Coordinates of N, CA, C and O in Angstrom, one line a residue:
X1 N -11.1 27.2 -1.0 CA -11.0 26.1 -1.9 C -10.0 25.1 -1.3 O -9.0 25.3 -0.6
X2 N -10.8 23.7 -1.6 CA -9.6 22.7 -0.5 C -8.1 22.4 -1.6 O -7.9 22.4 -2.8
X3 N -7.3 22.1 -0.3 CA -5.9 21.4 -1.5 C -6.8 20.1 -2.4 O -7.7 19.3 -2.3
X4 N -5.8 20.5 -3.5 CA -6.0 18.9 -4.1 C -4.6 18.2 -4.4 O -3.6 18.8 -4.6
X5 N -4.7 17.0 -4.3 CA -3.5 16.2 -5.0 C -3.9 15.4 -6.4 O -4.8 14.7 -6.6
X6 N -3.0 15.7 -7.4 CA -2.8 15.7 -8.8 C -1.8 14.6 -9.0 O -0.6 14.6 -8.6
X7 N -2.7 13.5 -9.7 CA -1.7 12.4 -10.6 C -2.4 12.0 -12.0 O -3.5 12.4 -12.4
X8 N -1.5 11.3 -12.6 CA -1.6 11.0 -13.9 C -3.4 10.2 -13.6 O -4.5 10.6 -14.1
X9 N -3.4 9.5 -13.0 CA -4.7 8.5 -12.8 C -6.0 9.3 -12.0 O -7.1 8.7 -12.0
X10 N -5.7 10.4 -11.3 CA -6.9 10.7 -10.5 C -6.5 12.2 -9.5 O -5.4 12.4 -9.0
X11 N -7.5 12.9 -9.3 CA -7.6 14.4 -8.5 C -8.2 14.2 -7.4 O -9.4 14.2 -7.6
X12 N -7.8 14.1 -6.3 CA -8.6 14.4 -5.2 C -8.1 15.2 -4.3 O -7.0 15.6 -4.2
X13 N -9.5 15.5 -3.2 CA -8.8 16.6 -2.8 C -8.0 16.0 -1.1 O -8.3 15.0 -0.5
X14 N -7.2 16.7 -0.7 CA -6.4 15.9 0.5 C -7.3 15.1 1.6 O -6.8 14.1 2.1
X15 N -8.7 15.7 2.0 CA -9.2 15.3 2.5 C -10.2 13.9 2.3 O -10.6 13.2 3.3
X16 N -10.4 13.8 0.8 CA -10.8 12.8 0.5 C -9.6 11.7 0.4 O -9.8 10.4 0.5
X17 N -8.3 12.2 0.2 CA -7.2 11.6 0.1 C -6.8 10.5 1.8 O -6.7 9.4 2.1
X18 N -6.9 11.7 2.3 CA -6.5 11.1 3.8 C -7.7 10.3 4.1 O -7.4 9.2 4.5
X19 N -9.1 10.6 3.9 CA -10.0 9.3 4.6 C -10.1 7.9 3.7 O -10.7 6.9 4.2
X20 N -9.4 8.0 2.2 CA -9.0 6.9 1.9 C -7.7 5.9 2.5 O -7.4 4.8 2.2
X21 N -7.0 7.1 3.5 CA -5.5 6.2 3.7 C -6.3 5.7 5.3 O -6.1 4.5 5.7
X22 N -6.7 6.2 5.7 CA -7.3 6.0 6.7 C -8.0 4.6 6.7 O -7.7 3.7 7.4
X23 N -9.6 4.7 5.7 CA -9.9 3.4 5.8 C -9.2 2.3 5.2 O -9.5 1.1 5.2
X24 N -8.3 2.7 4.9 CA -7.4 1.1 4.1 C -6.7 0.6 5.4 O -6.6 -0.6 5.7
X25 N -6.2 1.8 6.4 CA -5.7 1.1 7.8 C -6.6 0.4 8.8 O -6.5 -0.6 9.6
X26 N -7.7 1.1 8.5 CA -9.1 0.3 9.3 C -9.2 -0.9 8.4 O -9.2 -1.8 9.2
X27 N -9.2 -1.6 7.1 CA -9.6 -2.0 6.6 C -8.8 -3.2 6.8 O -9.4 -4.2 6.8
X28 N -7.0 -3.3 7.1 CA -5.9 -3.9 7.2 C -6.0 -4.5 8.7 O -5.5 -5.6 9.0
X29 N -6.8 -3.4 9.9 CA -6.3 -3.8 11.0 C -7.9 -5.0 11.4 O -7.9 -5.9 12.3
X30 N -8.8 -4.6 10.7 CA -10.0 -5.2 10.6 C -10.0 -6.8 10.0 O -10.6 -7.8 10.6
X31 N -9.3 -6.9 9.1 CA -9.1 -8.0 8.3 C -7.3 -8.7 9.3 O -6.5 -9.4 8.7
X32 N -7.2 -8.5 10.6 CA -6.3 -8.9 11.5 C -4.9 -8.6 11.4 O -4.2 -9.1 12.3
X33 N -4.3 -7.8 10.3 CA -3.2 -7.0 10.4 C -3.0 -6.0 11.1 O -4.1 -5.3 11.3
X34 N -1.9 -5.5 11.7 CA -1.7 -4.0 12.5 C -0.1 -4.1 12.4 O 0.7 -4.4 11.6
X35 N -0.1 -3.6 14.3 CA 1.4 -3.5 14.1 C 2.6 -4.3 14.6 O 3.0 -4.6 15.7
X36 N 3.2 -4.5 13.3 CA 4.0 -5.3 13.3 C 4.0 -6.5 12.4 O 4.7 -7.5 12.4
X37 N 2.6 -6.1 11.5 CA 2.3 -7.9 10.8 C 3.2 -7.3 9.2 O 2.9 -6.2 8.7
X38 N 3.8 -7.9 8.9 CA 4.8 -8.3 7.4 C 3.8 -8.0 6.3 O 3.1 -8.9 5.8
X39 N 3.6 -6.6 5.9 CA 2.6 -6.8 4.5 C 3.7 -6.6 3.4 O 4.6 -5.9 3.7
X40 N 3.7 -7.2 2.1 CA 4.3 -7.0 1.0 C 3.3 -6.3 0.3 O 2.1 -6.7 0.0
X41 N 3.8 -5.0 -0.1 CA 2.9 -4.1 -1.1 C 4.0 -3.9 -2.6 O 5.1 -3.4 -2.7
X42 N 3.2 -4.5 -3.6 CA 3.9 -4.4 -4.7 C 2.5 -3.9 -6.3 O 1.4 -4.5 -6.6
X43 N 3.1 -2.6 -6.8 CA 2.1 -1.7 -7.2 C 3.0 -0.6 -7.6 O 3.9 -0.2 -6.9
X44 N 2.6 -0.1 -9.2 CA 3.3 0.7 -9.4 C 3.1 2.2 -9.4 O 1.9 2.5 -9.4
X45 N 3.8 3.4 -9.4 CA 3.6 4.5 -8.9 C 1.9 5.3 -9.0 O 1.3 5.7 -10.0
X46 N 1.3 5.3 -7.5 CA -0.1 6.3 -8.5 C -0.4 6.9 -7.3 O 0.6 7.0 -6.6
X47 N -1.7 7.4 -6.7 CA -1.9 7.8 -5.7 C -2.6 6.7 -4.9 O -2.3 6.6 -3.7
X48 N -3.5 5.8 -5.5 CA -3.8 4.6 -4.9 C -2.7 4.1 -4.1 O -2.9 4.0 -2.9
X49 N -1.4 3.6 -4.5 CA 0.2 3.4 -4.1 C 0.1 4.1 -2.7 O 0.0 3.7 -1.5
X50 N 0.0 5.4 -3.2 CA 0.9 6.0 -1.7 C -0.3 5.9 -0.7 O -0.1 5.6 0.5
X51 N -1.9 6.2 -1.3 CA -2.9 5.9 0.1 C -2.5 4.6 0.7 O -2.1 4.6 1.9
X52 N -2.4 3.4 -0.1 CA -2.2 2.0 0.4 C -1.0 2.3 1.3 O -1.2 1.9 2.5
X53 N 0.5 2.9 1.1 CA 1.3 2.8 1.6 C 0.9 3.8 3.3 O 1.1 3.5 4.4
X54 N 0.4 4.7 2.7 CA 0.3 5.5 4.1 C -1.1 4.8 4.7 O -1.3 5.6 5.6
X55 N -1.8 4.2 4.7 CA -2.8 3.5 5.2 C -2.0 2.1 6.3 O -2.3 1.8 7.4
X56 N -1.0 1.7 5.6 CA -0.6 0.5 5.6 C 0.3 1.4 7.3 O -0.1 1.2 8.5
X57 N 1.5 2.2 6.9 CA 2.1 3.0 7.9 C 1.1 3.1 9.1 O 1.4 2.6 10.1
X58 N -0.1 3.8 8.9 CA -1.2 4.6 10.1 C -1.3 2.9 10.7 O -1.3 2.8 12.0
X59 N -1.4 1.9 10.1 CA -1.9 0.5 10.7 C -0.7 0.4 11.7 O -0.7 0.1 12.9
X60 N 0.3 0.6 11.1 CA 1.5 0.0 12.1 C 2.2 -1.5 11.4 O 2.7 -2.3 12.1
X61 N 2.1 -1.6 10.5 CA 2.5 -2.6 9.5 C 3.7 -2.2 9.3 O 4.1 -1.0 9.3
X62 N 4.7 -3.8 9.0 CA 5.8 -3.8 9.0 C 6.2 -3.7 7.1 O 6.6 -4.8 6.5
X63 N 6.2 -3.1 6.7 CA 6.3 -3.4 4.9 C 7.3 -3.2 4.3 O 8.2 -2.5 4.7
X64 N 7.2 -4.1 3.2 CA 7.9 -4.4 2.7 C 7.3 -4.2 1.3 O 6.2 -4.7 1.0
X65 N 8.4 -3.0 0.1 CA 8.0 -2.4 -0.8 C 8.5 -3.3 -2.1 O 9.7 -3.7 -2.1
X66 N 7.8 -3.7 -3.2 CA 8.2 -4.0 -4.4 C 7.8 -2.7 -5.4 O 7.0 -1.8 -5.3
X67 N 8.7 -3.2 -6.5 CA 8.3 -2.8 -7.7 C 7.5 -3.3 -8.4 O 7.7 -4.5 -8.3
X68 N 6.5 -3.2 -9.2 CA 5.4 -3.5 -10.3 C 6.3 -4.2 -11.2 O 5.9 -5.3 -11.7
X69 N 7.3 -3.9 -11.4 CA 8.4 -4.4 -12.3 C 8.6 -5.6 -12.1 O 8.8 -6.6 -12.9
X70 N 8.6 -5.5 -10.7 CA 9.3 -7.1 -10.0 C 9.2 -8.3 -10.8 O 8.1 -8.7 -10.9
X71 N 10.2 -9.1 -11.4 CA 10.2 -10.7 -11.9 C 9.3 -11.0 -10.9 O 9.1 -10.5 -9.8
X72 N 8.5 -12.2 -11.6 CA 7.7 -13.0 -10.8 C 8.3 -13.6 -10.0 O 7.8 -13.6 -8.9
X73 N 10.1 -14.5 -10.3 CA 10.5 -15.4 -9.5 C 10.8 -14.5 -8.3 O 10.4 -14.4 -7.1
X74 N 11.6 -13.9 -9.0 CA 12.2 -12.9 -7.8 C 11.3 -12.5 -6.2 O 11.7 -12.4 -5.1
X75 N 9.7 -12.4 -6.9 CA 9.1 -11.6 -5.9 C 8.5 -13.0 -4.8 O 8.2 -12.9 -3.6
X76 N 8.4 -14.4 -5.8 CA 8.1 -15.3 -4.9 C 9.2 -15.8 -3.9 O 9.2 -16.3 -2.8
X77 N 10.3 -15.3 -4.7 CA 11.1 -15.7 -4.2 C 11.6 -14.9 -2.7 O 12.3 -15.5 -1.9
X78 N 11.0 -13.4 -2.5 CA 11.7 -12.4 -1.6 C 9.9 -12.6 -0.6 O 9.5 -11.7 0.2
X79 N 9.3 -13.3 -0.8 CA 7.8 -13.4 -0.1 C 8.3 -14.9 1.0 O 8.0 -15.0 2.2
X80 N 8.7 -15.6 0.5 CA 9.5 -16.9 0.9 C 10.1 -16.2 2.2 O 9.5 -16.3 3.2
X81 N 11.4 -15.5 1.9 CA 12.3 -15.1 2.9 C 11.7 -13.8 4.0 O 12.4 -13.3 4.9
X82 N 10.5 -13.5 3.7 CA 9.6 -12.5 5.0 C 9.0 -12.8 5.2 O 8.5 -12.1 6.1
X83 N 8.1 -14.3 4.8 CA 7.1 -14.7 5.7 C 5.8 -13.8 6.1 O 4.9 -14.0 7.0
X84 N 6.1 -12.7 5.1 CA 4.6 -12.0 5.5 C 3.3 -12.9 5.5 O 3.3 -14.1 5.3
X85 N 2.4 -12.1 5.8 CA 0.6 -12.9 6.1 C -0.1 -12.2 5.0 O -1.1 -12.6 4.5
X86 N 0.5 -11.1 4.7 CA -0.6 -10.1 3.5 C 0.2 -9.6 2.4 O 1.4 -9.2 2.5
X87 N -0.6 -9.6 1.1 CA 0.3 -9.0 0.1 C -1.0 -7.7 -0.5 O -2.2 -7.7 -0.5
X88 N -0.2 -7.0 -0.9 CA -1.1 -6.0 -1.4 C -0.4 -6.0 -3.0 O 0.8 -5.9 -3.3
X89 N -1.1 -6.0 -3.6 CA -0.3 -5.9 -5.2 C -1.4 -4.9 -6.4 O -0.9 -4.2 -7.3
X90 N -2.8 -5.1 -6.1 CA -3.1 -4.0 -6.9 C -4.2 -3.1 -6.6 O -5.1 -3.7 -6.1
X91 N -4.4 -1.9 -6.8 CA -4.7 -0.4 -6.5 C -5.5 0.0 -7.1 O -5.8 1.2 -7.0

């Protein structure tokens, strides 16, 4: 029986887990990000989250994490000061 990973939103099993974090890094380095490009990922806790986050990591992306919470001003405001090229915000 394979592992599974268990969240409030969704069951999969690791392996389907990992070829999702996988193509989101193909998907990031395709669309001309990799390593070292400024992605802002803002998205709140799920497993989509952590694929994006570890997809984003496998690319070699420099990220930068928000909260879902985040004030609007605030988050325009902390996008201003990193100059990223990509924002990832929902999952």
């Amino acid at each position: 029986m394979p592992s599974k990973l268990f969240s409030p939103d969704s069951v999969e099993t690791l392996g389907e887990f990992e070829r999702r974090a996988l193509a989101i890094a193909g998907s990031v380095r395709s669309a001309g990000a990799g390593e070292g490009t400024r992605v802002l990922l803002k998205a709140g806790n799920s497993m989509g989250y952590v694929g994006a986050l570890l997809g984003l990591m496998h690319a070699g992306a420099s990220i930068v994490l928000l909260g879902h919470e985040e004030k609007a001003a605030t988050t325009a405001r902390i996008r201003l000061c990193i100059s990223r090229r990509w924002r990832i915000r929902s999952l």
